[in-house]
Coordinates of C-alpha atoms and ligand atoms in Angstrom, one line a residue:
M33 CA 48.3 -6.3 -3.2
G34 CA 48.1 -3.3 -1.3
L35 CA 48.7 0.3 -2.9
T36 CA 51.0 2.6 -2.1
T37 CA 50.4 5.9 -0.8
D38 CA 51.1 7.5 -4.2
Q39 CA 48.8 5.1 -6.1
R40 CA 46.0 5.7 -3.5
N41 CA 46.5 9.3 -4.1
A42 CA 46.2 8.9 -8.2
D43 CA 43.0 6.8 -8.0
P44 CA 40.0 9.2 -7.4
D45 CA 38.0 5.9 -6.6
V46 CA 40.1 5.1 -3.4
V47 CA 40.7 8.6 -2.1
E48 CA 39.8 8.7 1.5
L49 CA 37.1 11.3 2.3
G50 CA 37.6 13.2 5.2
S51 CA 41.1 12.1 6.1
E52 CA 42.7 15.4 5.0
T53 CA 42.0 18.9 4.3
I54 CA 42.8 20.1 0.9
C55 CA 43.0 24.1 -0.1
V56 CA 41.4 24.4 -3.6
S57 CA 41.9 27.9 -5.0
F58 CA 40.0 29.2 -8.0
Q59 CA 41.3 31.9 -10.2
T60 CA 38.0 34.1 -11.2
R61 CA 37.6 37.1 -13.1
D62 CA 36.7 38.7 -9.8
G63 CA 40.1 37.4 -8.1
M64 CA 41.0 34.4 -6.1
A65 CA 38.3 32.3 -4.2
E66 CA 39.9 29.8 -1.8
V67 CA 38.3 26.9 0.2
N68 CA 39.3 24.1 2.4
V69 CA 37.5 20.9 1.6
P70 CA 38.0 17.3 2.8
K71 CA 40.3 15.3 0.6
G72 CA 38.2 13.3 -2.2
T73 CA 35.8 16.3 -2.4
S74 CA 35.0 17.1 -6.3
I75 CA 36.4 20.3 -7.7
L76 CA 32.9 20.9 -8.5
D77 CA 31.7 20.5 -4.9
A78 CA 34.6 22.5 -3.9
A79 CA 33.7 25.2 -6.4
L80 CA 30.2 25.5 -4.9
Q81 CA 31.5 25.9 -1.6
A82 CA 33.7 28.8 -3.1
K83 CA 30.4 30.3 -4.4
V84 CA 32.4 30.1 -7.6
D85 CA 29.7 29.2 -10.4
I86 CA 30.4 26.4 -12.8
E87 CA 27.7 25.2 -15.2
T88 CA 26.6 21.7 -15.1
T89 CA 24.5 21.2 -18.1
C90 CA 24.5 17.3 -17.8
G91 CA 23.9 17.2 -13.9
K92 CA 27.2 15.9 -13.3
R93 CA 27.0 12.9 -15.5
G94 CA 30.2 13.4 -17.3
T95 CA 28.4 13.6 -20.7
C96 CA 29.0 17.1 -21.6
R97 CA 31.8 19.7 -21.2
S98 CA 30.2 22.7 -19.5
C99 CA 32.1 22.2 -16.0
R100 CA 35.5 22.1 -17.5
I101 CA 38.2 23.6 -15.7
K102 CA 41.9 24.1 -16.1
V103 CA 44.5 22.8 -13.3
L104 CA 47.0 25.6 -13.2
S105 CA 48.9 23.9 -10.1
G106 CA 49.0 21.1 -8.0
Q107 CA 48.2 17.4 -8.4
V108 CA 45.0 15.9 -9.4
P109 CA 43.9 12.5 -10.2
P110 CA 44.6 10.8 -13.5
E111 CA 41.8 11.8 -16.0
T112 CA 38.7 9.4 -15.8
Q113 CA 36.9 7.7 -19.2
Q114 CA 34.5 10.7 -19.3
D115 CA 37.3 13.2 -19.1
R116 CA 39.0 11.4 -22.0
Q117 CA 35.6 11.3 -24.0
Q118 CA 34.5 15.0 -23.4
L119 CA 37.9 16.4 -23.8
G120 CA 40.4 14.5 -25.7
T121 CA 44.1 14.2 -25.5
E122 CA 45.2 17.6 -26.2
E123 CA 43.0 19.2 -23.8
L124 CA 44.0 16.7 -21.3
Q125 CA 47.7 17.4 -21.9
E126 CA 46.8 21.1 -21.4
R127 CA 45.7 19.9 -17.8
F128 CA 41.9 20.5 -18.5
R129 CA 39.7 18.4 -16.6
L130 CA 35.8 18.0 -16.0
S131 CA 35.3 19.4 -12.4
C132 CA 32.3 17.1 -11.6
Q133 CA 34.6 14.2 -12.4
T134 CA 37.9 15.1 -10.7
K135 CA 38.6 14.8 -6.9
A136 CA 40.9 17.1 -4.9
I137 CA 43.6 15.2 -3.6
A138 CA 46.2 17.9 -3.2
D139 CA 46.4 21.6 -2.6
C140 CA 45.6 23.1 -6.2
T141 CA 44.8 26.1 -8.1
I142 CA 41.9 25.9 -10.7
V143 CA 40.5 28.1 -13.4
P144 CA 36.9 27.5 -14.3
S145 CA 36.5 27.2 -18.0
P146 CA 35.6 30.7 -19.1
P147 CA 32.4 30.4 -20.5
K148 CA 31.8 31.1 -24.0
S149 CA 31.3 35.0 -24.1
E150 CA 27.9 36.0 -23.2
A151 CA 28.3 39.4 -22.6
G152 CA 26.1 40.0 -25.6
L153 CA 23.7 37.4 -24.6
K154 CA 20.4 38.2 -26.0
V155 CA 17.5 36.2 -24.6
L156 CA 14.4 36.8 -26.7
N157 CA 12.0 39.1 -25.0
A158 CA 8.4 39.2 -26.3
E159 CA 7.0 42.0 -28.2
P160 CA 4.8 44.1 -25.7
A161 CA 1.5 42.7 -24.9
R162 CA -0.6 45.9 -24.9
D163 CA -1.9 45.6 -28.5
K164 CA -3.3 42.0 -27.6
L165 CA -5.1 43.0 -24.7
R166 CA -8.9 42.4 -24.8
G167 CA -10.5 45.7 -23.2
A168 CA -9.2 48.4 -21.3
I169 CA -6.2 48.2 -19.1
S170 CA -7.6 47.0 -15.7
S171 CA -4.4 45.7 -13.6
G172 CA -6.1 45.9 -10.2
V173 CA -3.8 48.6 -9.4
E174 CA -5.6 52.1 -8.6
K175 CA -3.9 55.2 -7.8
H176 CA -6.1 58.0 -6.2
L177 CA -4.9 61.5 -5.1
V178 CA -6.8 62.8 -2.0
H179 CA -6.9 65.4 0.4
P180 CA -7.9 63.8 3.9
K181 CA -7.7 66.3 6.7
P182 CA -5.9 65.1 10.1
P183 CA -8.4 64.6 13.2
V184 CA -8.7 68.0 15.0
D185 CA -11.5 67.5 17.5
E186 CA -10.8 65.2 20.5
N187 CA -14.3 64.3 20.9
E188 CA -14.4 63.0 17.6
E189 CA -14.2 59.2 17.6
T190 CA -12.0 58.7 14.7
S191 CA -8.3 57.8 13.7
D192 CA -5.8 59.2 10.8
L193 CA -6.6 56.1 8.9
E194 CA -10.3 56.4 8.8
E195 CA -9.9 60.1 7.8
V196 CA -8.1 58.5 4.7
M197 CA -10.7 56.1 4.0
K198 CA -13.4 58.5 3.9
T199 CA -11.8 60.2 1.0
I200 CA -11.5 57.1 -1.3
E201 CA -14.7 55.8 -2.9
T202 CA -13.7 52.2 -2.5
G203 CA -12.3 52.8 0.9
A204 CA -14.8 51.0 3.1
G205 CA -13.2 47.7 4.0
A206 CA -9.9 48.3 2.6
R207 CA -7.1 46.7 4.2
P208 CA -3.9 48.5 4.7
K209 CA -0.3 47.1 4.8
L210 CA 1.3 47.6 8.0
S211 CA 4.2 49.7 6.1
V212 CA 1.4 52.2 5.2
L213 CA 0.1 52.4 8.8
R214 CA 3.6 53.2 9.8
K215 CA 4.3 56.2 7.7
L216 CA 0.5 57.3 7.9
P217 CA 0.7 59.7 10.9
E218 CA 3.5 61.9 9.4
L219 CA 2.3 62.0 5.7
L220 CA -1.4 62.8 6.7
R221 CA 0.1 65.9 8.6
D222 CA 2.6 66.9 5.9
G223 CA 0.5 66.2 2.8
K224 CA -0.5 70.0 2.0
D225 CA -0.5 68.8 -1.8
G226 CA -2.5 65.7 -1.0
L227 CA -1.8 62.1 -0.5
T228 CA -1.7 59.3 -3.1
V229 CA -3.4 56.2 -2.0
T230 CA -2.7 53.0 -4.2
L231 CA -4.9 50.1 -3.8
F232 CA -4.3 46.4 -5.3
N233 CA -7.6 45.1 -5.6
G234 CA -9.2 47.4 -3.1
D235 CA -6.6 47.0 -0.6
I236 CA -4.2 50.0 0.4
V237 CA -0.5 48.7 -0.7
D238 CA 1.1 52.3 -0.9
L239 CA 0.7 56.0 0.5
E240 CA 2.9 58.8 -1.1
K241 CA 3.0 62.5 -0.6
G242 CA 1.6 64.5 -3.6
D243 CA 0.3 63.5 -6.7
R244 CA 1.6 60.2 -7.7
T245 CA -0.8 59.0 -9.7
D246 CA 1.4 58.6 -12.8
H247 CA 3.6 56.2 -11.3
A248 CA 2.0 52.7 -11.4
Y249 CA 4.3 49.9 -12.9
G250 CA 4.2 46.2 -12.9
M251 CA 6.5 43.4 -13.8
A252 CA 6.2 40.1 -15.8
F253 CA 8.8 37.2 -15.3
D254 CA 9.2 33.9 -17.4
I255 CA 11.5 31.7 -15.2
G256 CA 12.7 29.2 -17.6
T257 CA 15.1 26.2 -17.0
T258 CA 17.8 27.9 -18.8
T259 CA 16.8 31.6 -18.8
I260 CA 15.0 34.2 -17.1
A261 CA 13.2 37.0 -19.1
A262 CA 11.5 39.9 -17.4
S263 CA 9.8 43.2 -18.5
L264 CA 8.4 46.2 -16.9
L265 CA 5.4 48.0 -17.8
N266 CA 3.5 51.1 -16.9
L267 CA 0.2 49.8 -15.7
N268 CA -1.6 53.0 -17.0
T269 CA -0.7 53.0 -20.5
G270 CA 0.6 49.5 -20.9
E271 CA 3.6 50.7 -22.4
Q272 CA 7.0 48.4 -21.9
L273 CA 9.6 50.5 -20.2
A274 CA 12.3 47.8 -19.8
S275 CA 13.2 44.4 -20.8
V276 CA 16.0 42.4 -19.0
S277 CA 17.0 39.0 -19.4
G278 CA 19.8 36.5 -18.4
V279 CA 20.8 32.9 -17.7
N280 CA 19.1 31.2 -14.7
P281 CA 22.0 31.1 -12.5
Q282 CA 20.5 27.5 -10.9
A283 CA 22.3 26.2 -14.1
V284 CA 25.3 25.3 -12.2
H285 CA 23.2 22.5 -10.7
G286 CA 22.4 20.7 -13.8
G287 CA 20.9 21.8 -17.3
D288 CA 17.6 20.2 -17.4
L289 CA 14.6 20.0 -14.8
M290 CA 15.4 16.4 -13.5
S291 CA 18.9 17.4 -12.7
R292 CA 17.4 20.4 -10.7
I293 CA 15.1 18.1 -9.1
S294 CA 17.3 15.5 -8.0
F295 CA 20.1 18.0 -6.8
A296 CA 17.2 19.3 -4.4
Q297 CA 15.6 16.0 -3.6
F298 CA 14.3 15.6 -0.2
D299 CA 17.2 18.3 0.9
E300 CA 15.6 21.5 2.1
K301 CA 19.1 23.3 2.3
K302 CA 19.8 22.4 -1.3
L303 CA 16.1 23.6 -2.4
A304 CA 17.1 26.8 -0.5
V305 CA 20.4 27.0 -2.4
L306 CA 18.4 26.6 -5.8
R307 CA 15.8 29.4 -4.5
G308 CA 18.3 31.7 -3.4
K309 CA 20.0 31.8 -6.5
L310 CA 16.7 32.5 -8.3
L311 CA 15.6 35.1 -5.7
T312 CA 18.8 37.0 -6.2
A313 CA 18.7 37.0 -10.0
M314 CA 15.0 38.2 -9.9
N315 CA 15.6 40.9 -7.5
D316 CA 18.6 41.9 -9.4
F317 CA 16.4 42.1 -12.5
I318 CA 13.7 44.3 -10.7
S319 CA 16.7 46.9 -9.9
E320 CA 18.1 46.6 -13.5
A321 CA 14.7 47.1 -15.1
A322 CA 13.8 50.0 -12.7
E323 CA 17.0 51.5 -13.4
Q324 CA 16.7 51.2 -17.0
A325 CA 13.1 52.8 -16.8
G326 CA 14.1 55.3 -14.3
I327 CA 11.4 54.6 -12.0
E328 CA 11.6 54.0 -8.3
R329 CA 11.0 50.3 -7.3
G330 CA 8.6 51.4 -4.5
N331 CA 6.2 52.1 -7.3
I332 CA 6.2 48.6 -8.9
Y333 CA 2.6 47.1 -7.5
K334 CA 2.0 43.9 -9.4
I335 CA 4.6 41.1 -10.5
V336 CA 3.2 38.1 -12.6
V337 CA 5.6 35.0 -12.4
V338 CA 5.1 32.2 -14.8
G339 CA 7.5 29.3 -15.3
N340 CA 7.5 25.6 -15.6
T341 CA 6.2 23.5 -12.4
C342 CA 9.5 23.0 -11.2
M343 CA 10.5 26.8 -11.4
H344 CA 7.3 27.9 -10.1
H345 CA 7.8 25.6 -7.0
V346 CA 11.2 26.4 -6.2
F347 CA 10.2 30.1 -6.9
L348 CA 7.7 29.9 -3.8
G349 CA 10.0 27.4 -1.8
I350 CA 8.0 24.6 -2.4
D351 CA 9.6 20.9 -2.2
T352 CA 10.1 19.8 -5.7
S353 CA 11.0 16.0 -4.9
H354 CA 7.6 14.8 -5.8
V355 CA 7.4 16.5 -9.1
G356 CA 10.5 14.4 -10.1
L357 CA 8.7 10.9 -8.9
A358 CA 5.8 9.0 -10.3
P359 CA 3.1 10.4 -10.8
Y360 CA 4.7 13.7 -10.9
A361 CA 2.3 15.6 -9.1
P362 CA 2.4 19.2 -8.3
A363 CA 2.1 20.5 -4.7
F364 CA -0.7 22.5 -6.0
R365 CA -2.3 23.7 -9.4
D366 CA -4.0 27.0 -8.7
P367 CA -3.2 30.6 -9.2
L368 CA -1.8 32.7 -5.9
V369 CA -1.6 36.2 -5.2
I370 CA 0.7 37.1 -2.2
P371 CA 2.6 40.0 -1.1
S372 CA 6.3 40.3 -2.5
G373 CA 7.5 40.3 1.1
E374 CA 6.2 36.5 1.6
V375 CA 8.4 35.3 -1.3
P376 CA 10.6 37.6 -0.7
L377 CA 11.0 40.0 -3.8
K378 CA 12.7 42.5 -1.3
N379 CA 13.5 44.9 -4.6
A380 CA 9.7 45.5 -5.1
P381 CA 8.5 45.9 -1.3
N382 CA 5.1 47.3 -2.3
A383 CA 4.3 44.4 -4.9
H384 CA 1.8 41.7 -4.8
V385 CA 2.9 38.5 -6.9
C386 CA 0.6 36.6 -8.9
T387 CA 1.3 33.3 -10.2
L388 CA -0.7 31.7 -12.8
P389 CA -2.2 28.2 -12.6
I390 CA -0.2 24.9 -13.4
I391 CA -1.7 21.7 -15.5
A392 CA 0.6 19.0 -14.4
G393 CA 3.9 18.1 -13.3
F394 CA 5.8 19.0 -16.1
V395 CA 3.3 21.3 -17.9
G396 CA 3.2 24.5 -16.1
A397 CA 2.1 28.4 -15.6
D398 CA 4.4 29.2 -18.8
T399 CA 2.2 27.0 -20.9
I400 CA -0.9 28.7 -19.5
A401 CA 0.7 32.1 -20.3
A402 CA 1.7 31.0 -23.7
L403 CA -1.8 29.8 -24.4
L404 CA -3.4 33.0 -23.3
A405 CA -1.1 34.9 -25.6
S406 CA -2.1 32.6 -28.6
R407 CA -5.8 32.7 -28.1
I408 CA -6.1 29.0 -29.3
Y409 CA -8.6 28.1 -26.7
E410 CA -11.3 30.4 -28.3
N411 CA -10.7 29.5 -32.0
D412 CA -13.1 27.4 -34.2
T413 CA -9.8 26.0 -36.1
I414 CA -7.5 23.5 -34.9
Q415 CA -4.4 25.4 -33.8
A416 CA -1.1 24.3 -32.0
V417 CA 1.2 25.9 -29.6
V418 CA 4.7 24.3 -29.8
D419 CA 6.8 26.1 -26.9
I420 CA 10.4 24.8 -27.2
G421 CA 12.6 25.0 -24.3
T422 CA 14.7 22.9 -22.5
N423 CA 11.7 21.1 -21.4
G424 CA 9.1 21.6 -24.5
E425 CA 5.2 21.7 -24.2
V426 CA 2.6 21.1 -27.0
V427 CA -0.9 22.1 -26.8
L428 CA -3.3 21.3 -29.5
G429 CA -6.9 22.3 -30.0
N430 CA -9.5 24.7 -30.4
K431 CA -12.5 26.2 -28.5
D432 CA -14.1 22.7 -27.7
R433 CA -11.1 20.7 -26.8
L434 CA -7.6 21.3 -25.7
M435 CA -4.9 18.6 -24.9
A436 CA -1.4 19.3 -23.7
C437 CA 1.8 17.1 -23.1
S438 CA 5.2 17.9 -22.3
A439 CA 8.4 16.7 -24.0
P440 CA 11.7 16.4 -22.2
A441 CA 13.9 17.9 -25.0
G442 CA 17.2 18.8 -23.2
P443 CA 18.8 21.8 -23.6
A444 CA 20.5 21.0 -27.2
L445 CA 18.0 23.6 -28.9
E446 CA 19.3 26.1 -26.4
G447 CA 22.8 25.1 -27.3
G448 CA 23.2 22.8 -24.3
E449 CA 25.2 19.5 -24.3
I450 CA 26.6 20.4 -27.9
S451 CA 30.2 20.5 -27.9
Q452 CA 30.6 23.9 -29.1
G453 CA 27.0 25.2 -28.3
M454 CA 26.0 28.3 -27.1
R455 CA 22.9 30.3 -26.5
A456 CA 21.5 32.7 -29.1
A457 CA 24.4 35.6 -28.3
V458 CA 26.7 37.7 -30.4
G459 CA 29.0 35.2 -32.1
A460 CA 26.7 32.3 -32.4
I461 CA 26.3 30.7 -36.0
D462 CA 22.6 30.8 -36.5
A463 CA 22.4 29.9 -40.0
I464 CA 24.6 28.5 -42.9
E465 CA 24.4 28.4 -46.5
L466 CA 26.0 25.2 -48.1
Q467 CA 27.6 26.5 -51.5
D468 CA 28.7 24.1 -54.3
D469 CA 32.1 23.6 -53.0
D470 CA 32.2 25.3 -49.7
V471 CA 29.8 26.5 -46.5
V472 CA 29.3 30.1 -45.6
V473 CA 28.2 30.6 -42.2
R474 CA 26.1 33.4 -40.4
T475 CA 26.6 34.6 -36.9
I476 CA 24.5 37.1 -34.7
E477 CA 25.5 40.5 -35.3
N478 CA 28.3 39.2 -38.0
A479 CA 30.6 38.8 -35.0
P480 CA 33.5 36.1 -35.2
A481 CA 32.0 32.5 -34.7
I482 CA 32.4 31.2 -31.2
G483 CA 30.0 28.4 -31.0
I484 CA 26.5 27.1 -32.3
C485 CA 22.9 28.2 -31.2
G486 CA 19.6 26.0 -31.4
S487 CA 18.6 27.7 -34.6
G488 CA 22.1 27.4 -36.3
L489 CA 21.9 23.6 -35.1
I490 CA 18.8 23.1 -36.8
D491 CA 19.9 24.8 -40.1
I492 CA 23.4 23.1 -40.4
V493 CA 22.0 19.7 -40.1
S494 CA 19.1 20.3 -42.6
K495 CA 21.7 21.8 -45.1
L496 CA 24.0 19.0 -44.6
R497 CA 21.2 16.7 -44.9
D498 CA 20.1 18.4 -48.3
R499 CA 23.3 17.7 -49.9
E500 CA 23.2 14.1 -48.3
L501 CA 26.3 14.8 -46.3
V502 CA 24.3 13.6 -43.3
N503 CA 21.8 10.4 -43.9
K504 CA 18.3 9.9 -42.7
R505 CA 19.6 8.2 -39.5
G506 CA 21.8 11.4 -38.7
R507 CA 24.7 10.1 -39.6
L508 CA 27.7 12.0 -41.0
L509 CA 28.7 10.3 -44.4
H510 CA 32.6 10.2 -45.0
K511 CA 32.4 7.8 -47.6
D512 CA 32.1 9.8 -51.1
F513 CA 34.7 12.2 -49.6
E514 CA 36.7 12.3 -52.6
Q515 CA 33.9 13.2 -55.1
L516 CA 33.1 16.3 -53.0
P517 CA 34.8 19.5 -54.0
K518 CA 38.2 19.7 -52.2
T519 CA 37.5 22.6 -49.8
L520 CA 34.1 21.0 -48.6
G521 CA 35.7 17.5 -48.4
Q522 CA 38.5 19.0 -46.1
R523 CA 35.5 19.9 -43.7
F524 CA 35.4 16.5 -42.9
V525 CA 37.4 15.8 -39.6
Q526 CA 38.0 13.1 -37.4
T527 CA 38.2 14.3 -34.1
E528 CA 39.3 12.4 -31.1
K529 CA 35.8 11.8 -29.8
S530 CA 34.0 11.4 -33.2
R531 CA 33.9 12.6 -36.7
G532 CA 32.7 16.1 -37.2
F533 CA 32.1 19.0 -39.9
C534 CA 34.4 22.0 -39.4
L535 CA 32.3 24.9 -40.0
V536 CA 35.1 27.6 -39.1
S537 CA 38.5 27.1 -38.7
D538 CA 40.5 28.1 -35.6
T539 CA 42.2 31.0 -37.3
D540 CA 38.8 32.5 -38.6
S541 CA 36.8 31.9 -35.2
G542 CA 36.6 34.3 -32.4
S543 CA 37.5 31.6 -29.9
G544 CA 40.8 30.6 -31.7
Q545 CA 39.4 27.2 -31.9
D546 CA 37.9 25.4 -34.7
I547 CA 34.0 25.4 -34.7
V548 CA 33.2 21.5 -35.5
L549 CA 29.8 20.0 -35.5
T550 CA 30.4 16.5 -34.4
Q551 CA 28.5 13.3 -34.8
A552 CA 27.5 13.3 -31.1
D553 CA 26.0 16.9 -31.4
I554 CA 23.9 15.6 -34.3
R555 CA 22.7 12.9 -32.1
Q556 CA 21.8 15.3 -29.4
L557 CA 19.7 17.3 -31.7
Q558 CA 17.9 14.3 -33.2
L559 CA 17.0 13.3 -29.4
A560 CA 15.8 16.8 -28.8
K561 CA 13.8 17.3 -31.9
G562 CA 12.7 13.8 -31.7
A563 CA 10.9 14.4 -28.5
I564 CA 9.3 17.6 -29.5
Y565 CA 8.0 16.0 -32.7
S566 CA 6.7 12.9 -31.3
A567 CA 4.9 14.9 -28.8
I568 CA 3.1 16.8 -31.5
L569 CA 2.3 13.6 -33.4
M570 CA 1.2 12.1 -30.1
L571 CA -1.3 14.7 -29.7
Q572 CA -2.5 14.8 -33.4
R573 CA -3.0 11.0 -33.0
V574 CA -5.1 11.2 -29.8
M575 CA -7.0 14.1 -31.1
E576 CA -7.2 12.4 -34.5
V577 CA -6.0 15.7 -36.2
R578 CA -4.0 15.2 -39.3
D579 CA -1.4 17.8 -40.6
E580 CA -4.1 19.3 -43.0
D581 CA -6.3 19.9 -40.0
I582 CA -3.7 22.4 -38.4
D583 CA -4.9 25.7 -39.3
T584 CA -1.9 27.7 -37.3
L585 CA 1.0 26.4 -35.6
Y586 CA 2.6 28.9 -33.1
L587 CA 6.3 28.2 -32.5
A588 CA 7.2 29.8 -29.3
G589 CA 10.6 29.7 -27.4
G590 CA 14.0 31.8 -27.3
F591 CA 16.5 29.5 -29.0
G592 CA 17.4 31.8 -31.6
N593 CA 16.0 35.2 -32.9
F594 CA 15.8 33.6 -36.6
I595 CA 14.5 30.3 -37.5
N596 CA 14.5 28.8 -40.9
L597 CA 11.1 27.2 -40.9
D598 CA 12.2 25.3 -43.9
S599 CA 15.0 23.8 -41.9
A600 CA 12.9 22.9 -38.8
I601 CA 10.6 20.8 -41.2
K602 CA 13.3 19.2 -43.3
I603 CA 14.7 17.8 -39.8
R604 CA 11.4 16.9 -38.9
L605 CA 11.1 19.1 -35.8
L606 CA 7.9 20.4 -37.1
P607 CA 5.3 19.0 -38.9
P608 CA 5.1 19.5 -42.8
L609 CA 2.7 22.7 -43.0
D610 CA 3.0 25.6 -45.3
H611 CA 4.9 28.3 -44.0
D612 CA 2.0 30.7 -43.6
R613 CA 0.7 28.2 -41.4
I614 CA 3.3 28.5 -38.9
S615 CA 4.0 31.6 -36.9
Y616 CA 7.4 32.3 -34.8
V617 CA 6.0 34.0 -31.9
G618 CA 9.3 34.2 -29.7
N619 CA 8.7 34.3 -26.0
A620 CA 4.8 33.8 -25.9
A621 CA 5.0 32.8 -22.0
Q622 CA 6.4 36.1 -21.3
Q623 CA 3.8 37.9 -23.5
G624 CA 0.9 35.9 -21.8
A625 CA 2.6 37.0 -18.2
E626 CA 2.1 40.7 -19.5
L627 CA -1.4 40.0 -20.3
A628 CA -2.2 38.8 -17.1
L629 CA -0.2 41.9 -15.8
L630 CA -2.3 44.5 -17.5
S631 CA -5.5 42.8 -16.9
E632 CA -7.2 41.0 -14.2
S633 CA -9.7 39.6 -16.2
E634 CA -7.1 37.9 -18.4
R635 CA -5.5 36.9 -15.3
E636 CA -8.6 35.5 -14.0
N637 CA -9.2 33.5 -17.4
T638 CA -6.0 31.5 -16.7
A639 CA -7.8 29.3 -14.3
K640 CA -10.9 28.8 -16.8
I641 CA -8.2 27.9 -19.6
A642 CA -6.3 25.5 -17.3
A643 CA -9.4 23.8 -16.1
R644 CA -10.4 23.0 -19.9
I645 CA -7.0 21.3 -20.6
E646 CA -6.5 17.7 -20.7
H647 CA -3.0 16.6 -20.0
V648 CA -1.8 13.6 -22.2
A649 CA 1.2 11.9 -20.4
L650 CA 3.2 10.6 -23.1
A651 CA 5.4 7.7 -21.0
T652 CA 2.0 6.1 -20.2
R653 CA 1.2 5.6 -23.9
M654 CA 2.2 2.3 -25.5
E655 CA 2.7 3.7 -29.1
F656 CA 5.0 6.5 -27.7
Q657 CA 8.4 4.8 -27.9
E658 CA 7.8 3.8 -31.4
L659 CA 6.6 7.2 -32.3
F660 CA 9.4 8.8 -30.6
V661 CA 12.3 6.6 -32.3
D662 CA 10.6 7.3 -35.8
A663 CA 10.7 11.0 -35.0
C664 CA 14.4 11.0 -34.2
D665 CA 15.1 10.3 -37.8
L666 CA 15.5 13.4 -40.4
Q667 CA 13.6 13.7 -43.5
Ligands
FES986 FE1 30.5 17.8 -15.7 FE2 28.6 17.5 -17.5 S1 30.5 16.8 -17.6 S2 28.5 18.6 -15.6

């Protein structure tokens, strides 16, 4: 039997692509954005074309809620199963949909789901690295005040440049940038107070009028899958002058590395889209940091960039397709030094960009930077670095042997794929106290709760487990409900999607909604922490290291300013070490990038460290699956 036109329009699977043009209007905070798309285009793709950012944490698989939209007007197809699972009847009745699952079938007006307030987003920035530096600052940037004279005698065979070169000790052989040569004639004849010549590793990168020797700056960038952190340092003193951070804008193309890689796989244009978003954000960060510090962007001469292999390749415009396919080989692993114009990072026109070496497809330059900051590569005792991010990395070893592996934790520990998850921003629940008869939540900056961040998730599940309100397998228990104090018992709710534990009621929350930890959230946490813990266990097994042999475990990552170590051990995210053997070091990758910024010898050392690391590919180990399944259990 054939379908009527109405039935056809109502069934997203039988919409004829391209047969008609639909106008989709997006009502955003910045005003209306309209786009005409072929009928059958997903609302998410329409948003991308209209340059409206919508997060896609699960990579359009219909398994998260980050791409949620509200349909203000116009017809849309009936909800899909994924819509029902993620949104529930109430939201569906209010015309909420998942934009990745909803096709445009008629002109419509859409409001992208307002992101949970991230105005106060605080991505953890590292402590300044200056104190950790070995030896004096030697960034490779040198500024000299010189007093060259313009050529005066026609018979003298010379040039402006040669006259400048004579005044610089290291001048012989120095290669000037074209932009320096362009301003040389005028500056040389106008420079009664002298000229400041700036060299980077012996090459002339800048020329200024007068004494500007105090103005030498550099930046360190850590490009994470979810967040980007950057700092601006004075290269003469090592002082950190500004620190900026924010969400990686590529998140609209998927929350984890594989989603990003598959978005741009074998598609140059899409790679350019990812890269464009990243470079725009980085250029903005350069301007913002320069403004914060009150310096001129032209005086930024060195930028060290670290990030996982995928981010590193995207930053450089290198195809990531093969990083996502076995054997997951990066295009190259060596460190690079290139003029910023080649990237381009146009907001730092006189800088050289330095990238650090890579170990493998999923163990990148950020791991090398974290190692540099931890110094575990030169220790007698066995130490570990556990860097928790969307993709976690674990390194174990000492001065004799170092092994590394990656753990695809996913974004749960950063608040992604959690029904009311959020990053460590103002209003995030980051800890709870489970009293005899009720629960008290703690939020960042004591603001009304609007969601749960990674450290909160760890603490909540651990405390629920303590009271046996969650079993070892992660199941929320309802059965002895009546025996619980009434206030606590009432917190167990049955949402449409799954059972849950209500932490904050709609009347007390900052979002006007109940803040509920669902059974599915606990499952996501188990998968994330199981990935990290099994990676630690695997390295311990390969290296024959017992828990008691680990002298110090450096826990790195930006999933919260506070982490309850007891809780992290209780949920089996970390091995059961005494607390004084675990050190939370915040963003160690960023700190390592700063060390490489301040010291060329530290930067050069990264290649030696990288060459010593043995990469353990977990998926190829027979016993890994078993370890992972066990590691998903709680204590
Ligand atoms: Fe659409 Fe996750 S449900 S991106």
